[in-house]
């Protein structure tokens, strides 16, 4: 993870050491002050509050690990966590595969490349709230365009499905939005990675008689490994922290955040309900740190696996 | 040889066809959004969906722009997004450069803390940030939005750019050091120009995130003259009978600046964007 | 990250509770936006909240509300109500902020934690017990000399929603309930002339609508299975949520009345009388109604103004909820007006509150669908002619369970009814399960 450090190690004399370090800390200082005040300090406060029974104006009572233990025994938390992991696996895989596909297509010299790039990128730059509303509208069980397409045009289904109201489909319908919205971003990253692959490698493979698939398998994929690792980690963090789309779509379609039947309750929607509907803020804080721990753990595992695979 | 070239030509056209088809699928939701924005209310949910409105109207755009102080909100959004992006990009580059190119006591700890903060859901920071803003007198001010948005983007910016700076060849910096360049001139004269693509990328991301944020805005602002665009758009949605045409028209207006920024920056970040980040 | 630094942070954390309590100062801190403008109150300050206007009171009053931005609510409030108030109190400046429901909730919670609250709030009636319980609200019955007089002028039902542990923490501001709206055109096409008054008659109407107009037109549409949606039917069938002293749901939420109501809804859904939108993911009920694909919906008094704008050609009639074994019951909604303890400007805040209950203010907001709470305005000629049916319904309408655990109770009911309607679980089993959850919540677990 840690990039190559360019600086030389400190010389022996403390004054020279200080003179060397001073400008470096100068570079760090403004950012760290901002970050310390507005992220680290609030985080520390919340962390402490996660060990208390905190319901707003009522006096704080320290409860030790009670909030964390309660979460571990809370079936709704486990349910939300497993939905979160499911959502993450599907959206990360979808974005990686389709983003790579899009990048491979646009890496060729085809006409209208820059227009297509913009088209793929449009979802990325549109606000989450708005695209969530658009998809709610697309998925409508009585007048949605998707049902019209599947029932009246393609005849794949014989009657419309209320995609966001079926407990078995709602979360995955929302995941489709997550994928659609992320393809463009993933594509841009892959495009950059592809441009760094040296053309000589392909030429050599072609001379060896490798077909398109073999060239993809043995040149493109291995060369893209660092790119893929980076994407894997960043997309995973994003998936585990999915909130706005689920909040907006579940409440618009079913009137309940996390509905129908809690099937779209992810950790963050559950956390929102605990904190802002129930005013159980100490518990909410504990849930946040549990999610952060899971996120850290998953990222570490992904990095380790990627490193192993690279060997 | 000729056969090979023809095969390649065919492949190119196949790729083109596939790319266009995929693009059309990606565009469906937008097509609905755009066509709905031009429809008067009663025609909103129609089956079969009609892409070209029967009686297209600009009413939704006019109402979106005039029913509230939309122009002022737009301006507020521009101020907040530009200022917070400038801060998040400048400070993020400085942090990333230090983390990537120098060793100093506390480096691992500070970077680890930065990464961990990125993993904690922002929702849990809301109340402590609110209390802090109150104590510093930053509630109900654009400055309060700017610092929070800058912070919100700082972590990812640092993480992304650190990879860029880290993958730059050591020789360039050594040569500069021989010429007497210090930390700051290495950063400014060598690091920043070489990381142009990465900086363009984080500029777009930071701007976009600040442009879209509404939770902090609505919680910390009480003066309507300070409202930003997302608050205005949100007020068009209501529990009863959302005017979809109006909501979509308002959001198309809001999309314009981000689109302009993307087009302006796109050359920068496709030529070599992320090369650095991915070598992390 | 297993570095010594982490240990240092933890060590720091151990010393920090002091900082935290200092940081989260509770609800007592004055609101900075309102503080500086308070001017000396002058010689008449002695009776702090006399019933007659004391125009010398000055200062700023912040007022948070959820008035809708695209309807006439904000417009009427700013162009009619506020100028009238400022005629009486030229020195009080009202800074009002309209915030959508979910965001208002989040803003209030954050404000409570940060001690930055408005002076006056238009609060959903189900929030009042909760905020009173937080100790954030002024007990108006002790703060206002003329409280009894003001309270006596309002309808007892809406007034009761302000009560918490022996005190009144607010006054009713507007009230509403849901009544049946019937689409004239659909009824005419189906050959129906008389509006049903009983469940049996409603069922006959449904059968006739389906026989004449086919399966594309429903008799009734609902947008979900939450308490607000299904309680009118549950109550009208003789069911309910809890016993009278709010200690247990057993025998009520899973009792015969509730079971009969849910069973009936399922039957209607299966027969195609009830639009599938009740299961979620469908077209908004107002859109179905306006588009003529359902004969009836249950709606509130704010809806006619919206229909007028969105479906100018639509005509419809109103009726009370069809009566069943439990009579014709609907659900009470509405807002109360409350004053936060943290207000630095109590006199001005109370003066504003009092004005919002005046006939003048109540009538102005009443004209655009915010039903007045004053008995004296009942039958007022300037108010919309559809109010009498809502008022009649309000006589038998009931309030949702006043409990801090209400959001969870609501979710339990919503899930149980949804499972039953979908056919995932038999009605009785689904309600038994919900009863267990609600009983646990009522017991404070």
Short mmCIF file of C-alpha atoms in Angstrom, two decimals, chain B residues 41-45 63 67-68 108-109 112-113 115-116 119 123 126-128 130-132 134-135 139-140 214-224 227 231 234-238 240-244 246, chain C residues 1 3-6 8-9 22-26 29 32-33 64 68-71 73 96-100 102-103 106-107 109-111 113-116 228 283-287 299 302-303 306 309-311:
data_model
loop_
_atom_site.label_atom_id
_atom_site.label_comp_id
_atom_site.label_asym_id
_atom_site.label_seq_id
_atom_site.Cartn_x
_atom_site.Cartn_y
_atom_site.Cartn_z
CA UNK B 41 -48.18 17.05 -15.40
CA UNK B 42 -51.08 14.88 -16.47
CA UNK B 43 -48.93 13.03 -19.00
CA UNK B 44 -46.24 11.98 -16.61
CA UNK B 45 -46.88 8.31 -16.05
CA UNK B 63 -41.51 27.09 -12.99
CA UNK B 67 -41.00 29.46 -8.27
CA UNK B 68 -38.17 29.88 -5.81
CA UNK B 108 2.16 5.65 8.99
CA UNK B 109 -0.02 6.72 11.86
CA UNK B 112 -3.70 5.20 8.69
CA UNK B 113 -5.91 7.63 10.61
CA UNK B 115 -7.81 6.05 5.77
CA UNK B 116 -9.80 4.95 8.80
CA UNK B 119 -14.31 4.22 6.29
CA UNK B 123 -23.71 10.12 9.15
CA UNK B 126 -23.07 14.86 11.63
CA UNK B 127 -23.95 15.80 15.21
CA UNK B 128 -20.37 16.40 16.43
CA UNK B 130 -22.83 20.44 14.00
CA UNK B 131 -21.74 21.15 17.57
CA UNK B 132 -18.31 22.19 16.35
CA UNK B 134 -22.00 26.04 16.42
CA UNK B 135 -19.05 26.62 18.73
CA UNK B 139 -23.67 27.52 11.52
CA UNK B 140 -25.92 29.19 9.03
CA UNK B 214 -27.91 18.43 0.86
CA UNK B 215 -28.08 16.85 4.32
CA UNK B 216 -25.49 19.09 5.91
CA UNK B 217 -26.80 22.08 3.99
CA UNK B 218 -30.35 21.73 5.20
CA UNK B 219 -29.30 20.98 8.75
CA UNK B 220 -26.83 23.81 9.17
CA UNK B 221 -28.57 26.57 7.21
CA UNK B 222 -31.50 28.54 8.52
CA UNK B 223 -31.32 31.59 6.30
CA UNK B 224 -33.08 30.92 3.01
CA UNK B 227 -29.75 27.81 0.41
CA UNK B 231 -32.31 21.97 -1.11
CA UNK B 234 -35.66 18.53 -2.82
CA UNK B 235 -38.47 20.85 -1.93
CA UNK B 236 -40.15 20.00 -5.24
CA UNK B 237 -40.59 16.45 -4.05
CA UNK B 238 -43.39 16.04 -1.62
CA UNK B 240 -48.14 13.63 -1.89
CA UNK B 241 -48.13 13.85 -5.64
CA UNK B 242 -44.59 14.65 -6.65
CA UNK B 243 -44.40 16.77 -9.79
CA UNK B 244 -41.91 14.62 -11.64
CA UNK B 246 -40.66 19.81 -12.24
CA UNK C 1 -2.49 0.40 12.13
CA UNK C 3 0.99 1.18 15.88
CA UNK C 4 1.64 2.91 19.20
CA UNK C 5 -0.31 5.82 17.80
CA UNK C 6 -3.58 3.95 18.10
CA UNK C 8 -2.24 7.07 22.14
CA UNK C 9 -5.62 7.86 20.64
CA UNK C 22 -18.87 20.20 27.19
CA UNK C 23 -19.32 19.85 23.50
CA UNK C 24 -22.84 18.48 23.48
CA UNK C 25 -24.35 21.14 25.60
CA UNK C 26 -27.94 19.95 25.64
CA UNK C 29 -28.16 26.86 24.94
CA UNK C 32 -27.44 32.18 18.22
CA UNK C 33 -29.62 33.26 15.33
CA UNK C 64 -39.64 25.89 11.52
CA UNK C 68 -45.19 22.72 1.14
CA UNK C 69 -43.08 24.79 -1.23
CA UNK C 70 -45.04 24.19 -4.41
CA UNK C 71 -48.56 24.56 -3.04
CA UNK C 73 -49.15 26.99 1.99
CA UNK C 96 -39.57 31.08 9.04
CA UNK C 97 -38.02 28.06 7.40
CA UNK C 98 -39.86 25.41 5.45
CA UNK C 99 -38.22 21.99 5.59
CA UNK C 100 -39.39 18.67 4.07
CA UNK C 102 -37.64 13.70 6.83
CA UNK C 103 -35.09 16.51 6.76
CA UNK C 106 -33.03 15.12 11.15
CA UNK C 107 -32.54 18.85 11.63
CA UNK C 109 -32.57 15.84 16.25
CA UNK C 110 -29.26 17.49 15.40
CA UNK C 111 -30.53 20.77 16.80
CA UNK C 113 -28.08 17.60 20.39
CA UNK C 114 -26.41 20.85 19.51
CA UNK C 115 -28.76 23.08 21.48
CA UNK C 116 -29.68 25.04 18.37
CA UNK C 228 -51.64 5.79 8.52
CA UNK C 283 -48.45 4.59 -9.07
CA UNK C 284 -49.19 7.27 -6.46
CA UNK C 285 -52.81 6.96 -5.31
CA UNK C 286 -53.51 10.57 -6.27
CA UNK C 287 -52.30 9.82 -9.77
CA UNK C 299 -57.18 11.43 1.39
CA UNK C 302 -54.90 19.36 1.60
CA UNK C 303 -55.58 17.27 -1.50
CA UNK C 306 -53.46 19.90 -5.38
CA UNK C 309 -53.84 22.27 -10.02
CA UNK C 310 -52.78 18.88 -11.34
CA UNK C 311 -56.06 17.56 -12.74
#
